[in-house]
Short mmCIF file of N, CA, C and O in Angstrom, two decimals:
data_model
loop_
_atom_site.label_atom_id
_atom_site.label_comp_id
_atom_site.label_asym_id
_atom_site.label_seq_id
_atom_site.Cartn_x
_atom_site.Cartn_y
_atom_site.Cartn_z
N UNK P 1 9.28 -1.26 -4.71
CA UNK P 1 7.85 -1.09 -4.67
C UNK P 1 7.11 -2.38 -4.57
O UNK P 1 6.04 -2.49 -3.87
N UNK P 2 7.56 -3.35 -5.26
CA UNK P 2 6.90 -4.63 -5.21
C UNK P 2 6.94 -5.21 -3.76
O UNK P 2 6.02 -5.86 -3.34
N UNK P 3 8.03 -5.01 -3.02
CA UNK P 3 8.07 -5.45 -1.65
C UNK P 3 6.98 -4.86 -0.75
O UNK P 3 6.41 -5.54 0.06
N UNK P 4 6.67 -3.60 -1.00
CA UNK P 4 5.63 -2.91 -0.21
C UNK P 4 4.26 -3.58 -0.60
O UNK P 4 3.48 -3.88 0.31
N UNK P 5 4.02 -3.74 -1.86
CA UNK P 5 2.77 -4.37 -2.31
C UNK P 5 2.63 -5.83 -1.69
O UNK P 5 1.61 -6.26 -1.23
N UNK P 6 3.71 -6.57 -1.82
CA UNK P 6 3.72 -7.95 -1.21
C UNK P 6 3.53 -7.91 0.26
O UNK P 6 2.74 -8.74 0.77
N UNK P 7 4.08 -7.00 1.01
CA UNK P 7 3.85 -6.89 2.46
C UNK P 7 2.39 -6.57 2.75
O UNK P 7 1.81 -7.18 3.66
N UNK P 8 1.79 -5.72 1.97
CA UNK P 8 0.35 -5.43 2.18
C UNK P 8 -0.53 -6.63 1.86
O UNK P 8 -1.46 -6.89 2.60
N UNK P 9 -0.22 -7.28 0.82
CA UNK P 9 -0.95 -8.56 0.49
C UNK P 9 -0.85 -9.53 1.62
O UNK P 9 -1.86 -10.16 2.01
N UNK P 10 0.31 -9.73 2.18
CA UNK P 10 0.50 -10.68 3.30
C UNK P 10 -0.27 -10.23 4.48
O UNK P 10 -0.90 -11.07 5.13
N UNK P 11 -0.26 -8.96 4.80
CA UNK P 11 -1.02 -8.47 5.90
C UNK P 11 -2.51 -8.70 5.80
O UNK P 11 -3.25 -9.10 6.69
N UNK P 12 -3.04 -8.44 4.56
CA UNK P 12 -4.49 -8.69 4.32
C UNK P 12 -4.79 -10.16 4.48
O UNK P 12 -5.77 -10.52 5.18
N UNK P 13 -3.98 -11.08 3.96
CA UNK P 13 -4.26 -12.44 4.02
C UNK P 13 -4.10 -13.05 5.41
O UNK P 13 -4.84 -13.98 5.76
N UNK P 14 -3.29 -12.49 6.24
CA UNK P 14 -3.08 -13.04 7.60
C UNK P 14 -3.83 -12.22 8.61
O UNK P 14 -3.64 -12.49 9.81
N UNK P 15 -4.67 -11.26 8.22
CA UNK P 15 -5.50 -10.50 9.22
C UNK P 15 -4.69 -9.40 9.91
O UNK P 15 -5.08 -8.91 10.97
N UNK P 16 -3.51 -9.04 9.37
CA UNK P 16 -2.65 -8.05 10.02
C UNK P 16 -3.00 -6.62 9.60
O UNK P 16 -2.15 -5.73 9.87
N UNK P 17 -4.03 -6.33 8.95
CA UNK P 17 -4.39 -5.06 8.48
C UNK P 17 -4.14 -4.85 7.07
O UNK P 17 -3.50 -5.63 6.38
N UNK P 18 -4.64 -3.74 6.52
CA UNK P 18 -4.45 -3.51 5.11
C UNK P 18 -3.84 -2.03 4.83
O UNK P 18 -3.99 -1.49 3.72
N UNK P 19 -3.14 -1.50 5.80
CA UNK P 19 -2.79 -0.13 5.72
C UNK P 19 -1.35 0.07 6.26
O UNK P 19 -0.97 -0.61 7.25
N UNK P 20 -0.51 0.82 5.57
CA UNK P 20 0.83 1.21 6.08
C UNK P 20 0.76 2.69 6.38
O UNK P 20 0.22 3.45 5.58
N UNK P 21 1.42 3.10 7.50
CA UNK P 21 1.50 4.58 7.70
C UNK P 21 2.94 5.01 7.70
O UNK P 21 3.86 4.27 7.74
N UNK P 22 3.08 6.37 7.47
CA UNK P 22 4.40 6.86 7.41
C UNK P 22 4.29 8.30 7.99
O UNK P 22 3.25 8.99 7.91
N UNK P 23 5.40 8.74 8.57
CA UNK P 23 5.50 10.10 9.09
C UNK P 23 5.47 11.09 7.91
O UNK P 23 6.17 10.94 6.91
N UNK P 24 4.62 12.15 8.15
CA UNK P 24 4.48 13.19 7.02
C UNK P 24 5.82 13.75 6.69
O UNK P 24 6.58 14.18 7.61
N UNK P 25 6.14 13.78 5.41
CA UNK P 25 7.38 14.34 4.93
C UNK P 25 8.60 13.38 5.00
O UNK P 25 9.71 13.82 4.50
N UNK P 26 8.43 12.30 5.54
CA UNK P 26 9.63 11.37 5.65
C UNK P 26 9.91 10.79 4.29
O UNK P 26 9.14 10.89 3.36
N UNK P 27 11.07 10.13 4.17
CA UNK P 27 11.50 9.48 3.02
C UNK P 27 10.52 8.38 2.52
O UNK P 27 10.15 8.25 1.43
N UNK P 28 10.02 7.65 3.63
CA UNK P 28 9.02 6.67 3.36
C UNK P 28 7.71 7.24 2.80
O UNK P 28 7.16 6.70 1.88
N UNK P 29 7.30 8.35 3.41
CA UNK P 29 6.02 8.99 2.93
C UNK P 29 6.23 9.46 1.45
O UNK P 29 5.28 9.28 0.67
N UNK P 30 7.33 9.98 1.10
CA UNK P 30 7.60 10.39 -0.31
C UNK P 30 7.56 9.17 -1.22
O UNK P 30 7.04 9.20 -2.32
N UNK P 31 8.19 8.14 -0.85
CA UNK P 31 8.19 6.85 -1.58
C UNK P 31 6.78 6.36 -1.82
O UNK P 31 6.38 6.02 -2.93
N UNK P 32 5.98 6.29 -0.75
CA UNK P 32 4.66 5.84 -0.90
C UNK P 32 3.80 6.79 -1.70
O UNK P 32 2.94 6.29 -2.49
N UNK P 33 4.09 8.08 -1.67
CA UNK P 33 3.35 9.02 -2.58
C UNK P 33 3.66 8.77 -4.03
O UNK P 33 2.74 8.87 -4.91
N UNK P 34 4.92 8.35 -4.34
CA UNK P 34 5.27 7.98 -5.78
C UNK P 34 4.46 6.72 -6.14
O UNK P 34 4.06 6.62 -7.28
N UNK P 35 4.19 5.80 -5.23
CA UNK P 35 3.51 4.59 -5.51
C UNK P 35 2.01 4.94 -5.77
O UNK P 35 1.42 4.34 -6.57
N UNK P 36 1.48 5.98 -5.08
CA UNK P 36 0.13 6.48 -5.33
C UNK P 36 0.02 7.00 -6.69
O UNK P 36 -0.89 6.67 -7.45
N UNK P 37 1.05 7.81 -7.13
CA UNK P 37 1.03 8.41 -8.37
C UNK P 37 1.08 7.30 -9.55
O UNK P 37 0.51 7.49 -10.63
N UNK P 38 1.67 6.16 -9.25
CA UNK P 38 1.71 5.07 -10.21
C UNK P 38 0.56 4.20 -10.10
O UNK P 38 0.40 3.15 -10.89
N UNK P 39 -0.39 4.43 -9.20
CA UNK P 39 -1.62 3.63 -9.03
C UNK P 39 -1.46 2.35 -8.28
O UNK P 39 -2.27 1.46 -8.24
N UNK P 40 -0.30 2.12 -7.59
CA UNK P 40 -0.06 0.93 -6.78
C UNK P 40 -0.65 1.02 -5.41
O UNK P 40 -0.95 -0.08 -4.82
N UNK P 41 -0.77 2.23 -4.85
CA UNK P 41 -1.37 2.41 -3.57
C UNK P 41 -2.41 3.54 -3.64
O UNK P 41 -2.38 4.33 -4.52
N UNK P 42 -3.25 3.62 -2.68
CA UNK P 42 -4.18 4.78 -2.50
C UNK P 42 -4.00 5.32 -1.11
O UNK P 42 -3.57 4.63 -0.23
N UNK P 43 -4.23 6.63 -0.99
CA UNK P 43 -4.10 7.27 0.35
C UNK P 43 -5.32 6.87 1.18
O UNK P 43 -6.39 6.71 0.74
N UNK P 44 -5.00 6.82 2.46
CA UNK P 44 -6.00 6.48 3.39
C UNK P 44 -5.94 7.52 4.49
O UNK P 44 -4.87 8.18 4.60
N UNK P 45 -6.95 7.71 5.39
CA UNK P 45 -6.84 8.74 6.42
C UNK P 45 -5.75 8.46 7.42
O UNK P 45 -5.19 7.36 7.42
N UNK P 46 -5.31 9.52 8.12
CA UNK P 46 -4.30 9.43 9.09
C UNK P 46 -2.95 9.12 8.43
O UNK P 46 -2.10 8.37 9.04
N UNK P 47 -2.70 9.62 7.24
CA UNK P 47 -1.43 9.41 6.47
C UNK P 47 -1.15 7.95 6.23
O UNK P 47 0.02 7.54 6.28
N UNK P 48 -2.17 7.18 5.94
CA UNK P 48 -1.92 5.75 5.61
C UNK P 48 -2.07 5.48 4.23
O UNK P 48 -2.54 6.33 3.40
N UNK P 49 -1.53 4.45 3.82
CA UNK P 49 -1.53 4.00 2.38
C UNK P 49 -1.99 2.51 2.35
O UNK P 49 -1.68 1.71 3.17
N UNK P 50 -2.82 2.20 1.31
CA UNK P 50 -3.35 0.84 1.24
C UNK P 50 -3.43 0.52 -0.25
O UNK P 50 -3.38 1.31 -1.17
N UNK P 51 -3.65 -0.84 -0.54
CA UNK P 51 -3.84 -1.31 -1.92
C UNK P 51 -5.18 -0.80 -2.38
O UNK P 51 -6.17 -0.78 -1.62
N UNK P 52 -5.19 -0.34 -3.69
CA UNK P 52 -6.50 0.08 -4.20
C UNK P 52 -7.36 -1.19 -4.44
O UNK P 52 -6.93 -2.29 -4.64
N UNK P 53 -8.69 -0.92 -4.30
CA UNK P 53 -9.72 -1.99 -4.37
C UNK P 53 -9.60 -2.76 -5.64
O UNK P 53 -9.79 -3.94 -5.72
N UNK P 54 -9.41 -2.04 -6.75
CA UNK P 54 -9.33 -2.70 -8.10
C UNK P 54 -7.93 -3.10 -8.45
O UNK P 54 -7.73 -3.31 -9.59
N UNK P 55 -7.08 -3.37 -7.47
CA UNK P 55 -5.72 -3.74 -7.80
C UNK P 55 -5.69 -5.05 -8.53
O UNK P 55 -5.92 -6.17 -7.96
N UNK P 56 -5.40 -5.12 -9.79
CA UNK P 56 -5.48 -6.28 -10.63
C UNK P 56 -4.38 -7.28 -10.36
O UNK P 56 -4.46 -8.46 -10.61
N UNK P 57 -3.24 -6.86 -9.71
CA UNK P 57 -2.13 -7.76 -9.49
C UNK P 57 -2.34 -8.55 -8.16
O UNK P 57 -1.52 -9.43 -7.89
N UNK P 58 -3.47 -8.32 -7.43
CA UNK P 58 -3.62 -9.02 -6.16
C UNK P 58 -4.15 -10.34 -6.50
O UNK P 58 -5.21 -10.61 -7.17
N UNK P 59 -3.50 -11.41 -6.15
CA UNK P 59 -3.89 -12.86 -6.45
C UNK P 59 -4.76 -13.50 -5.44
O UNK P 59 -5.21 -14.59 -5.62
N UNK P 60 -5.03 -12.78 -4.29
CA UNK P 60 -5.78 -13.42 -3.26
C UNK P 60 -7.28 -13.39 -3.48
O UNK P 60 -8.00 -14.04 -2.78
N UNK P 61 -7.78 -12.62 -4.46
CA UNK P 61 -9.21 -12.63 -4.75
C UNK P 61 -10.02 -11.53 -4.01
O UNK P 61 -11.11 -11.25 -4.34
N UNK P 62 -9.42 -10.95 -3.04
CA UNK P 62 -10.06 -9.94 -2.27
C UNK P 62 -10.24 -8.63 -2.97
O UNK P 62 -11.17 -7.88 -2.78
N UNK P 63 -9.26 -8.32 -3.87
CA UNK P 63 -9.28 -7.04 -4.53
C UNK P 63 -9.39 -7.19 -6.04
O UNK P 63 -9.22 -6.26 -6.80
N UNK P 64 -9.69 -8.43 -6.61
CA UNK P 64 -9.69 -8.56 -7.98
C UNK P 64 -11.18 -8.55 -8.52
O UNK P 64 -12.12 -8.50 -7.73
#
């Protein structure tokens, strides 16, 4: 789970986007859904997942 969060942080910092997508029903989609349940990600349109705006673990200052 931390690797997914770290990847999204890196994408935000490097201008690579702030969303990960997964095929509906895939193993990856189920994994991301579990992360949503734990408050680590939020759902975005088109079956995307992104860091929540109030994500306190983000050290870059954009979401703190």
